[in-house]
């Protein structure tokens, strides 16, 4: 990788990924849409360009002008928002991906497009979900993710485009606010615990989902794209995880730091229904075997870092 374009650079992963990549690579262009321009350190630390994923000519022009060799395609509507706007979710998630893959085919770029545990559905084995298994998601988010996996594999096999992807679990960041997903509660709970001492949890006890602290997620993106392609048996998309917990367990990890923290349940039927259709835990042995994936944060260390960071920032 040398000249990198991040499409959707102002979203939950994008800003932190851009800033992390800029510490390692010479040229990292922050692609954005006018409705969500880069601000602060993202704006000041490197080049940015308007790149609307629904405009293939705009993608191609920026790729050519900056001699981009790698595209991180992070443009997507997250699960709960995608259920409210399914047509837009498809347009961005699949129509956008098609545009990116066509430019990558013509210009010789590698492409990273995250998938998600949302690409699995109620018929998928829920515990230690295998790398290769049934994927019949019942959400538009899941349909765009499993379709994106298939399209990205097709472009690799048919045209030789270097496409790679991970199935992200819920990502927990102390920088970017949640983006309208089913796992948002696992970020909101930390801010509520520090600021109010109490949290209204939208998911019921026993709702297990895979989760990952953002520093591990950023490292997964970079390490996969830097991996030796001859070692990759899979490409789109690798199961990766760091931990699996339910609301009670994350609340208990917070109480170990803030003993007075309390929580009550106020269920959100939409998010509960989506969460129930997703795995309880993933088997990520293929990512570990094929490109050395290894998370560094578990629930206690993530909780300690989240609370310390939120307290420091106020
Ligand atoms: C969501 N945070 O909840 C995203 C993610 C696995 C969860 O895809 O939609």
PDB file of N, CA, C and O in Angstrom, residues 112-137:
ATOM      1  N   UNK A 112     -10.630  -2.849   0.189  1.00  0.00           N
ATOM      2  CA  UNK A 112     -11.098  -3.388   1.473  1.00  0.00           C
ATOM      3  C   UNK A 112     -12.522  -2.879   1.713  1.00  0.00           C
ATOM      4  O   UNK A 112     -12.760  -1.670   1.702  1.00  0.00           O
ATOM      5  N   UNK A 113     -13.463  -3.807   1.894  1.00  0.00           N
ATOM      6  CA  UNK A 113     -14.839  -3.408   2.205  1.00  0.00           C
ATOM      7  C   UNK A 113     -15.304  -4.225   3.411  1.00  0.00           C
ATOM      8  O   UNK A 113     -15.398  -5.447   3.302  1.00  0.00           O
ATOM      9  N   UNK A 114     -15.558  -3.616   4.554  1.00  0.00           N
ATOM     10  CA  UNK A 114     -15.951  -4.407   5.720  1.00  0.00           C
ATOM     11  C   UNK A 114     -17.297  -5.080   5.536  1.00  0.00           C
ATOM     12  O   UNK A 114     -18.219  -4.491   4.983  1.00  0.00           O
ATOM     13  N   UNK A 115     -17.368  -6.341   5.972  1.00  0.00           N
ATOM     14  CA  UNK A 115     -18.653  -6.983   6.114  1.00  0.00           C
ATOM     15  C   UNK A 115     -18.957  -6.951   7.615  1.00  0.00           C
ATOM     16  O   UNK A 115     -18.435  -6.113   8.346  1.00  0.00           O
ATOM     17  N   UNK A 116     -19.826  -7.852   8.064  1.00  0.00           N
ATOM     18  CA  UNK A 116     -20.301  -7.721   9.449  1.00  0.00           C
ATOM     19  C   UNK A 116     -20.890  -9.039   9.930  1.00  0.00           C
ATOM     20  O   UNK A 116     -21.283  -9.883   9.105  1.00  0.00           O
ATOM     21  N   UNK A 117     -21.001  -9.194  11.227  1.00  0.00           N
ATOM     22  CA  UNK A 117     -21.736 -10.348  11.757  1.00  0.00           C
ATOM     23  C   UNK A 117     -23.191 -10.255  11.310  1.00  0.00           C
ATOM     24  O   UNK A 117     -23.916 -11.242  11.344  1.00  0.00           O
ATOM     25  N   UNK A 118     -23.561  -9.054  10.848  1.00  0.00           N
ATOM     26  CA  UNK A 118     -24.906  -8.866  10.308  1.00  0.00           C
ATOM     27  C   UNK A 118     -25.149  -9.603   9.001  1.00  0.00           C
ATOM     28  O   UNK A 118     -26.274  -9.682   8.523  1.00  0.00           O
ATOM     29  N   UNK A 119     -24.075 -10.178   8.420  1.00  0.00           N
ATOM     30  CA  UNK A 119     -24.243 -10.940   7.170  1.00  0.00           C
ATOM     31  C   UNK A 119     -24.784 -12.346   7.441  1.00  0.00           C
ATOM     32  O   UNK A 119     -25.079 -13.091   6.506  1.00  0.00           O
ATOM     33  N   UNK A 120     -24.900 -12.692   8.736  1.00  0.00           N
ATOM     34  CA  UNK A 120     -25.491 -13.985   9.113  1.00  0.00           C
ATOM     35  C   UNK A 120     -26.957 -13.776   9.485  1.00  0.00           C
ATOM     36  O   UNK A 120     -27.395 -12.661   9.771  1.00  0.00           O
ATOM     37  N   UNK A 121     -27.707 -14.865   9.544  1.00  0.00           N
ATOM     38  CA  UNK A 121     -29.133 -14.742   9.867  1.00  0.00           C
ATOM     39  C   UNK A 121     -29.583 -15.781  10.878  1.00  0.00           C
ATOM     40  O   UNK A 121     -28.753 -16.506  11.445  1.00  0.00           O
ATOM     41  N   UNK A 122     -30.887 -15.885  11.122  1.00  0.00           N
ATOM     42  CA  UNK A 122     -31.393 -16.786  12.176  1.00  0.00           C
ATOM     43  C   UNK A 122     -31.101 -18.262  11.915  1.00  0.00           C
ATOM     44  O   UNK A 122     -30.993 -19.043  12.853  1.00  0.00           O
ATOM     45  N   UNK A 123     -30.913 -18.640  10.649  1.00  0.00           N
ATOM     46  CA  UNK A 123     -30.622 -20.068  10.364  1.00  0.00           C
ATOM     47  C   UNK A 123     -29.138 -20.404  10.532  1.00  0.00           C
ATOM     48  O   UNK A 123     -28.733 -21.559  10.477  1.00  0.00           O
ATOM     49  N   UNK A 124     -28.313 -19.375  10.700  1.00  0.00           N
ATOM     50  CA  UNK A 124     -26.867 -19.618  10.867  1.00  0.00           C
ATOM     51  C   UNK A 124     -26.607 -20.204  12.256  1.00  0.00           C
ATOM     52  O   UNK A 124     -27.228 -19.739  13.224  1.00  0.00           O
ATOM     53  N   UNK A 125     -25.713 -21.190  12.395  1.00  0.00           N
ATOM     54  CA  UNK A 125     -25.339 -21.648  13.747  1.00  0.00           C
ATOM     55  C   UNK A 125     -24.886 -20.466  14.594  1.00  0.00           C
ATOM     56  O   UNK A 125     -23.995 -19.715  14.174  1.00  0.00           O
ATOM     57  N   UNK A 126     -25.508 -20.289  15.783  1.00  0.00           N
ATOM     58  CA  UNK A 126     -25.289 -19.049  16.545  1.00  0.00           C
ATOM     59  C   UNK A 126     -24.031 -19.055  17.392  1.00  0.00           C
ATOM     60  O   UNK A 126     -23.512 -18.000  17.736  1.00  0.00           O
ATOM     61  N   UNK A 127     -23.578 -20.245  17.793  1.00  0.00           N
ATOM     62  CA  UNK A 127     -22.423 -20.306  18.707  1.00  0.00           C
ATOM     63  C   UNK A 127     -21.184 -20.766  17.951  1.00  0.00           C
ATOM     64  O   UNK A 127     -21.225 -21.757  17.241  1.00  0.00           O
ATOM     65  N   UNK A 128     -20.111 -19.973  18.126  1.00  0.00           N
ATOM     66  CA  UNK A 128     -18.871 -20.244  17.380  1.00  0.00           C
ATOM     67  C   UNK A 128     -19.190 -20.374  15.883  1.00  0.00           C
ATOM     68  O   UNK A 128     -18.845 -21.366  15.235  1.00  0.00           O
ATOM     69  N   UNK A 129     -19.903 -19.354  15.377  1.00  0.00           N
ATOM     70  CA  UNK A 129     -20.320 -19.353  13.966  1.00  0.00           C
ATOM     71  C   UNK A 129     -19.139 -19.620  13.042  1.00  0.00           C
ATOM     72  O   UNK A 129     -18.138 -18.907  13.099  1.00  0.00           O
ATOM     73  N   UNK A 130     -19.224 -20.642  12.195  1.00  0.00           N
ATOM     74  CA  UNK A 130     -18.078 -21.010  11.348  1.00  0.00           C
ATOM     75  C   UNK A 130     -17.766 -19.954  10.286  1.00  0.00           C
ATOM     76  O   UNK A 130     -18.636 -19.144   9.923  1.00  0.00           O
ATOM     77  N   UNK A 131     -16.549 -20.021   9.735  1.00  0.00           N
ATOM     78  CA  UNK A 131     -16.146 -19.108   8.659  1.00  0.00           C
ATOM     79  C   UNK A 131     -17.034 -19.310   7.437  1.00  0.00           C
ATOM     80  O   UNK A 131     -17.483 -18.358   6.820  1.00  0.00           O
ATOM     81  N   UNK A 132     -17.255 -20.588   7.094  1.00  0.00           N
ATOM     82  CA  UNK A 132     -18.072 -20.920   5.912  1.00  0.00           C
ATOM     83  C   UNK A 132     -19.353 -21.596   6.385  1.00  0.00           C
ATOM     84  O   UNK A 132     -19.309 -22.707   6.895  1.00  0.00           O
ATOM     85  N   UNK A 133     -20.481 -20.896   6.270  1.00  0.00           N
ATOM     86  CA  UNK A 133     -21.747 -21.433   6.777  1.00  0.00           C
ATOM     87  C   UNK A 133     -22.906 -20.724   6.077  1.00  0.00           C
ATOM     88  O   UNK A 133     -22.706 -19.849   5.246  1.00  0.00           O
ATOM     89  N   UNK A 134     -24.127 -21.121   6.445  1.00  0.00           N
ATOM     90  CA  UNK A 134     -25.296 -20.521   5.797  1.00  0.00           C
ATOM     91  C   UNK A 134     -25.418 -19.047   6.149  1.00  0.00           C
ATOM     92  O   UNK A 134     -25.164 -18.652   7.290  1.00  0.00           O
ATOM     93  N   UNK A 135     -25.741 -18.241   5.132  1.00  0.00           N
ATOM     94  CA  UNK A 135     -25.913 -16.796   5.360  1.00  0.00           C
ATOM     95  C   UNK A 135     -27.228 -16.365   4.715  1.00  0.00           C
ATOM     96  O   UNK A 135     -27.289 -16.115   3.522  1.00  0.00           O
ATOM     97  N   UNK A 136     -28.300 -16.318   5.528  1.00  0.00           N
ATOM     98  CA  UNK A 136     -29.613 -15.874   5.043  1.00  0.00           C
ATOM     99  C   UNK A 136     -30.104 -14.740   5.939  1.00  0.00           C
ATOM    100  O   UNK A 136     -31.094 -14.877   6.664  1.00  0.00           O
ATOM    101  N   UNK A 137     -29.404 -13.581   5.901  1.00  0.00           N
ATOM    102  CA  UNK A 137     -29.792 -12.468   6.778  1.00  0.00           C
ATOM    103  C   UNK A 137     -31.191 -11.963   6.433  1.00  0.00           C
ATOM    104  O   UNK A 137     -31.617 -12.059   5.282  1.00  0.00           O
TER     105      UNK A 137
END
